[in-house]
Tab-separated table of C-alpha atoms in Angstrom:
chain	number	residue	atom	x	y	z
A	1	MET	CA	116.438	-211.425	-90.524
A	2	GLN	CA	112.633	-211.427	-91.623
A	3	ALA	CA	109.621	-209.449	-89.267
A	4	ASN	CA	109.409	-212.153	-86.990
A	5	GLN	CA	111.794	-214.054	-86.916
A	6	SER	CA	113.508	-215.326	-83.453
A	7	LYS	CA	116.332	-213.487	-82.900
A	8	ILE	CA	118.996	-216.429	-82.202
A	9	ILE	CA	123.431	-216.887	-81.444
A	10	LEU	CA	125.202	-219.557	-81.363
A	11	SER	CA	128.094	-219.589	-79.406
A	12	ALA	CA	131.274	-221.682	-79.723
A	13	PHE	CA	134.742	-222.155	-78.057
A	14	TYR	CA	137.822	-222.554	-79.002
A	15	PHE	CA	141.932	-222.510	-77.511
A	16	GLY	CA	144.755	-223.280	-79.664
A	17	LYS	CA	145.088	-223.559	-83.126
A	18	PHE	CA	142.304	-223.968	-85.898
A	19	ASN	CA	142.180	-226.468	-88.242
A	20	ASN	CA	142.488	-226.099	-92.162
A	21	TYR	CA	138.921	-226.343	-92.869
A	22	PHE	CA	137.965	-223.329	-90.779
A	23	HIS	CA	137.490	-220.494	-92.953
A	24	LEU	CA	135.158	-222.685	-94.493
A	25	TRP	CA	132.606	-223.048	-91.205
A	26	LEU	CA	133.723	-219.313	-90.997
A	27	ASN	CA	131.803	-218.992	-94.752
A	28	SER	CA	129.070	-221.135	-93.576
A	29	CYS	CA	128.414	-218.937	-91.573
A	30	LYS	CA	128.898	-215.964	-92.917
A	31	HIS	CA	125.739	-217.592	-95.844
A	32	ASN	CA	123.440	-217.488	-92.548
A	33	PRO	CA	123.607	-213.909	-92.491
A	34	SER	CA	120.380	-213.556	-89.756
A	35	ILE	CA	121.745	-215.614	-87.119
A	36	ASP	CA	124.834	-214.191	-84.775
A	37	PHE	CA	127.644	-216.898	-83.770
A	38	ILE	CA	129.825	-215.853	-81.015
A	39	LEU	CA	132.765	-217.910	-80.877
A	40	TYR	CA	134.974	-217.399	-77.687
A	41	THR	CA	138.564	-218.301	-78.961
A	42	ASP	CA	142.825	-217.384	-77.954
A	43	ASN	CA	143.489	-217.995	-81.561
A	44	GLU	CA	145.060	-214.357	-83.379
A	45	ASP	CA	146.077	-215.373	-86.556
A	46	ALA	CA	143.630	-213.688	-89.677
A	47	TYR	CA	141.467	-214.613	-90.474
A	48	ASP	CA	137.882	-213.005	-92.897
A	49	TYR	CA	135.974	-212.693	-90.198
A	50	PRO	CA	131.569	-211.945	-91.621
A	51	PRO	CA	129.835	-209.662	-89.995
A	52	ASN	CA	127.327	-211.800	-87.819
A	53	VAL	CA	130.521	-213.928	-86.267
A	54	LYS	CA	132.102	-211.764	-83.508
A	55	LYS	CA	135.460	-213.245	-82.505
A	56	ALA	CA	135.842	-212.331	-78.496
A	57	LEU	CA	139.684	-212.765	-78.160
A	58	LEU	CA	140.403	-214.447	-74.117
A	59	SER	CA	142.252	-217.140	-72.931
A	60	PHE	CA	141.396	-220.667	-71.512
A	61	ASN	CA	142.198	-219.395	-68.408
A	62	ASP	CA	140.365	-216.019	-68.763
A	63	PHE	CA	137.347	-217.957	-70.107
A	64	ARG	CA	137.638	-220.089	-66.614
A	65	ASN	CA	137.611	-217.641	-64.725
A	66	ARG	CA	134.682	-216.162	-66.509
A	67	CYS	CA	132.603	-219.670	-65.388
A	68	GLN	CA	134.045	-219.563	-61.890
A	69	LYS	CA	132.006	-216.577	-61.164
A	70	LYS	CA	128.564	-218.284	-61.597
A	71	TYR	CA	129.343	-220.759	-58.907
A	72	ASP	CA	130.720	-220.311	-54.873
A	73	PHE	CA	132.258	-224.030	-55.370
A	74	GLU	CA	135.773	-224.883	-57.288
A	75	VAL	CA	135.043	-225.877	-60.437
A	76	SER	CA	137.141	-228.309	-62.599
A	77	ILE	CA	138.347	-227.159	-65.960
A	78	LEU	CA	141.740	-228.420	-66.654
A	79	ALA	CA	141.421	-228.254	-69.949
A	80	PRO	CA	139.675	-226.668	-73.224
A	81	TYR	CA	138.106	-229.506	-73.692
A	82	ASP	CA	136.055	-230.229	-69.673
A	83	ILE	CA	134.580	-226.828	-71.424
A	84	CYS	CA	132.308	-229.630	-73.391
A	85	ASP	CA	130.402	-230.413	-69.813
A	86	TYR	CA	129.223	-226.280	-68.946
A	87	VAL	CA	128.046	-226.059	-72.455
A	88	PRO	CA	124.366	-226.884	-70.958
A	89	ALA	CA	124.755	-223.815	-68.537
A	90	PHE	CA	126.235	-221.095	-71.101
A	91	GLY	CA	123.016	-219.232	-70.697
A	92	ASP	CA	123.616	-218.702	-67.121
A	93	ILE	CA	127.314	-218.666	-67.514
A	94	LEU	CA	127.343	-215.522	-70.176
A	95	ALA	CA	123.957	-214.618	-69.866
A	96	GLU	CA	125.038	-211.194	-71.446
A	97	ASP	CA	126.066	-212.525	-73.867
A	98	PHE	CA	122.492	-213.594	-75.194
A	99	GLU	CA	120.359	-211.571	-73.159
A	100	GLY	CA	118.128	-209.429	-76.415
A	101	TYR	CA	118.683	-213.118	-78.206
A	102	ASP	CA	115.080	-216.335	-78.652
A	103	PHE	CA	117.225	-218.660	-78.340
A	104	TRP	CA	121.282	-219.572	-77.984
A	105	GLY	CA	122.861	-222.774	-79.357
A	106	HIS	CA	126.685	-224.171	-79.398
A	107	CYS	CA	127.801	-225.815	-81.553
A	108	ASP	CA	131.699	-226.716	-82.880
A	109	ILE	CA	133.793	-225.664	-85.646
A	110	ASP	CA	134.723	-229.062	-87.271
A	111	LEU	CA	131.593	-228.590	-88.695
A	112	ILE	CA	130.072	-226.583	-91.943
A	113	PHE	CA	126.682	-225.375	-91.560
A	114	GLY	CA	124.123	-225.557	-94.184
A	115	ASN	CA	121.018	-222.699	-94.673
A	116	ILE	CA	120.581	-223.700	-91.253
A	117	ARG	CA	116.544	-221.478	-90.698
A	118	ASN	CA	115.634	-223.705	-93.370
A	119	PHE	CA	115.761	-226.197	-91.081
A	120	LEU	CA	114.486	-224.231	-88.825
A	121	SER	CA	110.898	-223.207	-89.157
A	122	GLU	CA	108.721	-220.971	-86.441
A	123	SER	CA	106.256	-222.923	-85.837
A	124	MET	CA	108.909	-225.625	-85.011
A	125	LEU	CA	110.747	-222.899	-82.436
A	126	ALA	CA	107.337	-222.027	-80.833
A	127	LYS	CA	106.636	-225.751	-80.163
A	128	TYR	CA	110.315	-226.847	-78.342
A	129	ASP	CA	112.106	-225.711	-76.347
A	130	LYS	CA	115.693	-227.358	-77.169
A	131	VAL	CA	116.333	-227.671	-80.450
A	132	SER	CA	118.623	-230.589	-81.035
A	133	TRP	CA	119.719	-233.217	-77.784
A	134	ARG	CA	123.768	-233.400	-79.460
A	135	GLY	CA	127.187	-231.375	-77.809
A	136	HIS	CA	127.771	-230.671	-81.654
A	137	PHE	CA	124.472	-228.099	-82.008
A	138	SER	CA	122.315	-227.493	-79.856
A	139	LEU	CA	119.241	-224.954	-79.506
A	140	TYR	CA	118.039	-223.738	-76.246
A	141	LYS	CA	115.370	-221.355	-75.416
A	142	ASN	CA	116.226	-218.175	-74.057
A	143	ASN	CA	114.551	-217.394	-71.226
A	144	THR	CA	115.168	-218.555	-67.222
A	145	GLU	CA	113.800	-221.626	-66.474
A	146	ILE	CA	115.326	-223.411	-68.949
A	147	ASN	CA	118.467	-221.513	-68.466
A	148	THR	CA	119.023	-222.806	-65.353
A	149	VAL	CA	116.938	-226.362	-65.303
A	150	TYR	CA	120.541	-228.183	-65.471
A	151	LYS	CA	120.494	-227.130	-61.854
A	152	SER	CA	117.802	-229.189	-61.442
A	153	GLN	CA	118.480	-232.304	-59.073
A	154	LEU	CA	119.033	-235.501	-60.024
A	155	HIS	CA	119.670	-239.135	-59.113
A	156	ASN	CA	119.129	-237.272	-55.929
A	157	SER	CA	121.598	-234.870	-55.442
A	158	ASP	CA	122.949	-231.919	-56.705
A	159	PHE	CA	124.434	-233.740	-60.643
A	160	TYR	CA	125.706	-230.229	-61.788
A	161	LYS	CA	128.078	-230.344	-59.601
A	162	THR	CA	129.019	-232.940	-59.429
A	163	ILE	CA	130.632	-232.749	-62.925
A	164	PHE	CA	131.327	-229.302	-62.435
A	165	THR	CA	134.129	-230.730	-60.046
A	166	ASN	CA	134.606	-233.889	-60.709
A	167	PRO	CA	138.854	-233.980	-62.342
A	168	THR	CA	137.667	-236.183	-64.920
A	169	ASN	CA	133.808	-234.696	-65.874
A	170	SER	CA	134.458	-234.451	-69.981
A	171	LEU	CA	133.547	-238.626	-69.271
A	172	PHE	CA	129.974	-238.061	-68.720
A	173	ALA	CA	128.582	-235.920	-71.558
A	174	PHE	CA	127.019	-233.388	-69.842
A	175	GLU	CA	125.480	-231.706	-72.777
A	176	GLU	CA	123.685	-235.377	-74.612
A	177	ASN	CA	123.338	-236.981	-71.705
A	178	GLU	CA	121.629	-235.761	-68.691
A	179	ILE	CA	121.106	-232.175	-68.695
A	180	ASN	CA	117.756	-233.815	-71.890
A	181	ASN	CA	116.961	-235.896	-69.427
A	182	MET	CA	116.630	-233.208	-67.142
A	183	LEU	CA	114.645	-231.296	-69.132
A	184	GLU	CA	112.076	-233.686	-70.250
A	185	ALA	CA	112.001	-234.662	-66.737
A	186	ASN	CA	110.819	-231.360	-66.275
A	187	GLY	CA	108.188	-230.959	-68.337
A	188	PHE	CA	110.311	-229.727	-71.336
A	189	LYS	CA	109.980	-230.300	-75.485
A	190	ILE	CA	113.230	-231.372	-77.079
A	191	TYR	CA	113.107	-231.572	-80.858
A	192	LYS	CA	115.126	-235.144	-81.945
A	193	ALA	CA	114.835	-235.189	-86.519
A	194	LEU	CA	116.644	-232.933	-86.968
A	195	ARG	CA	118.343	-233.411	-90.272
A	196	PHE	CA	122.857	-232.895	-90.024
A	197	ALA	CA	125.269	-235.372	-91.324
A	198	ASP	CA	127.370	-236.648	-87.902
A	199	LEU	CA	130.890	-238.762	-89.951
A	200	LYS	CA	132.139	-241.153	-87.775
A	201	THR	CA	135.883	-241.141	-87.897
A	202	CYS	CA	136.792	-244.939	-88.350
A	203	THR	CA	135.834	-245.572	-91.758
A	204	ASN	CA	137.298	-244.410	-94.802
A	205	ASN	CA	133.943	-243.818	-96.734
A	206	PHE	CA	131.663	-240.797	-95.000
A	207	GLU	CA	129.487	-242.784	-93.344
A	208	MET	CA	126.721	-241.361	-91.090
A	209	MET	CA	126.061	-242.195	-86.842
A	210	HIS	CA	122.648	-243.915	-86.996
A	211	PHE	CA	120.458	-246.278	-84.580
A	212	SER	CA	118.009	-247.039	-87.425
A	213	PRO	CA	118.688	-250.385	-89.881
A	214	SER	CA	116.684	-249.312	-92.470
A	215	PHE	CA	119.004	-246.318	-92.725
A	216	GLN	CA	121.981	-247.838	-93.200
A	217	LYS	CA	120.727	-248.571	-96.686
A	218	LYS	CA	120.981	-245.516	-97.577
A	219	ASN	CA	124.571	-244.773	-95.867
A	220	LYS	CA	126.976	-246.136	-98.218
A	221	HIS	CA	127.934	-244.362	-101.134
A	222	GLN	CA	127.761	-240.340	-100.480
A	223	ILE	CA	129.568	-237.432	-100.748
A	224	PHE	CA	128.437	-233.698	-99.644
A	225	LYS	CA	128.393	-230.584	-101.892
A	226	TYR	CA	128.253	-226.548	-100.422
A	227	GLU	CA	125.932	-224.672	-103.247
A	228	ASN	CA	126.535	-220.924	-101.535
A	229	GLY	CA	124.980	-221.400	-97.843
A	230	GLN	CA	123.888	-224.436	-98.886
A	231	LEU	CA	124.611	-228.792	-98.345
A	232	LEU	CA	122.986	-231.061	-100.479
A	233	ARG	CA	124.015	-234.824	-99.868
A	234	TYR	CA	124.073	-237.726	-102.574
A	235	PHE	CA	123.903	-241.271	-101.616
A	236	VAL	CA	122.452	-244.542	-104.083
A	237	LEU	CA	119.639	-246.063	-102.938
A	238	ASP	CA	118.507	-249.002	-105.006
A	239	GLY	CA	120.755	-248.473	-108.208
A	240	GLU	CA	120.047	-244.681	-108.104
A	241	MET	CA	121.334	-241.827	-107.445
A	242	HIS	CA	119.362	-239.562	-104.346
A	243	THR	CA	119.120	-235.858	-102.816
A	244	GLU	CA	118.187	-234.288	-99.646
A	245	GLU	CA	118.807	-231.301	-98.221
A	246	MET	CA	121.511	-231.488	-94.402
A	247	MET	CA	121.453	-228.369	-92.353
A	248	TYR	CA	124.860	-229.173	-91.533
A	249	ILE	CA	128.013	-231.509	-91.941
A	250	HIS	CA	129.769	-232.811	-88.761
A	251	PHE	CA	133.905	-234.283	-89.326
A	252	LEU	CA	134.641	-234.375	-85.484
A	253	LYS	CA	138.326	-235.550	-85.773
A	254	ARG	CA	138.043	-237.419	-89.276
A	255	PRO	CA	140.646	-235.637	-90.456
A	256	MET	CA	140.176	-233.329	-93.759
A	257	SER	CA	142.556	-231.994	-96.879
A	258	ILE	CA	142.072	-229.634	-99.718
A	259	ASP	CA	142.654	-229.094	-103.086
A	260	SER	CA	145.820	-227.503	-104.207
A	261	ASP	CA	143.995	-226.255	-106.573
A	262	PHE	CA	140.687	-225.597	-104.433
A	263	ASN	CA	140.155	-222.047	-105.208
A	264	ASN	CA	136.310	-221.146	-104.544
A	265	ILE	CA	134.757	-221.031	-100.541
A	266	ASN	CA	131.206	-221.031	-102.558
A	267	SER	CA	131.234	-224.487	-103.759
A	268	PHE	CA	132.963	-227.631	-103.609
A	269	LEU	CA	132.480	-231.220	-102.678
A	270	ILE	CA	133.471	-232.461	-100.017
A	271	LEU	CA	134.368	-235.950	-100.754
A	272	PRO	CA	136.384	-238.642	-98.507
A	273	ASN	CA	138.851	-237.573	-97.484
A	274	HIS	CA	138.722	-233.874	-99.204
A	275	PHE	CA	136.957	-230.846	-99.625
A	276	ALA	CA	137.392	-230.375	-104.085
A	277	ASN	CA	136.577	-227.420	-106.341
């Protein structure tokens, strides 16, 4: 890490069997050595964890109990997916693990990172309190005000209690909706122009989720390449090939296969719907 560079830690949780490209996720973390990662999991399979990725081995019930200790009411976490609505509270629940960092964040493991620092300038980090508004990646400034904003009043109630005690809390999408409303209502700034590839799942080809009509012109014919820590997007627009760098690509529930002769985790193509050298 360079001098005066913000210290960042990204958290993830996953209970059960990892996807078939988990080793590619780990390798993409490895190529971001100035950023630390902590993965909460019960998976004991042998993987080559890089020095900047800490595996916090614990059961789902252990993690649930850690959440419960923060509150004087009974939380409803019936399955691992229910934890999604608790991630805006990780700065509070997991404060001990994030101590000493300027920013903490959360991310999924069904993605591959490019060069994260290329998209997080120090001037941007100084200006904004949160980077991104999505559940698969968000970054928060690590201070008491930000870490407890999830307890703010919303809809004239302690809305977080409604979510945390509801058996169907995952329906609220707290990590992508209300938490951002709370931050902005309290005067905090969110950076929403992060460049990443969030793929649709119901298409054979790669198409990214985006709400701008003008964007769709360059959203039909594209592939990606991972090259030694950099993620590049190649797309056709008006009959010509264009290239742009992306911070990460998110596959969501899209099945991805790996070619039988796949042998280079540092340089490969990401095609619909498989990885190829």
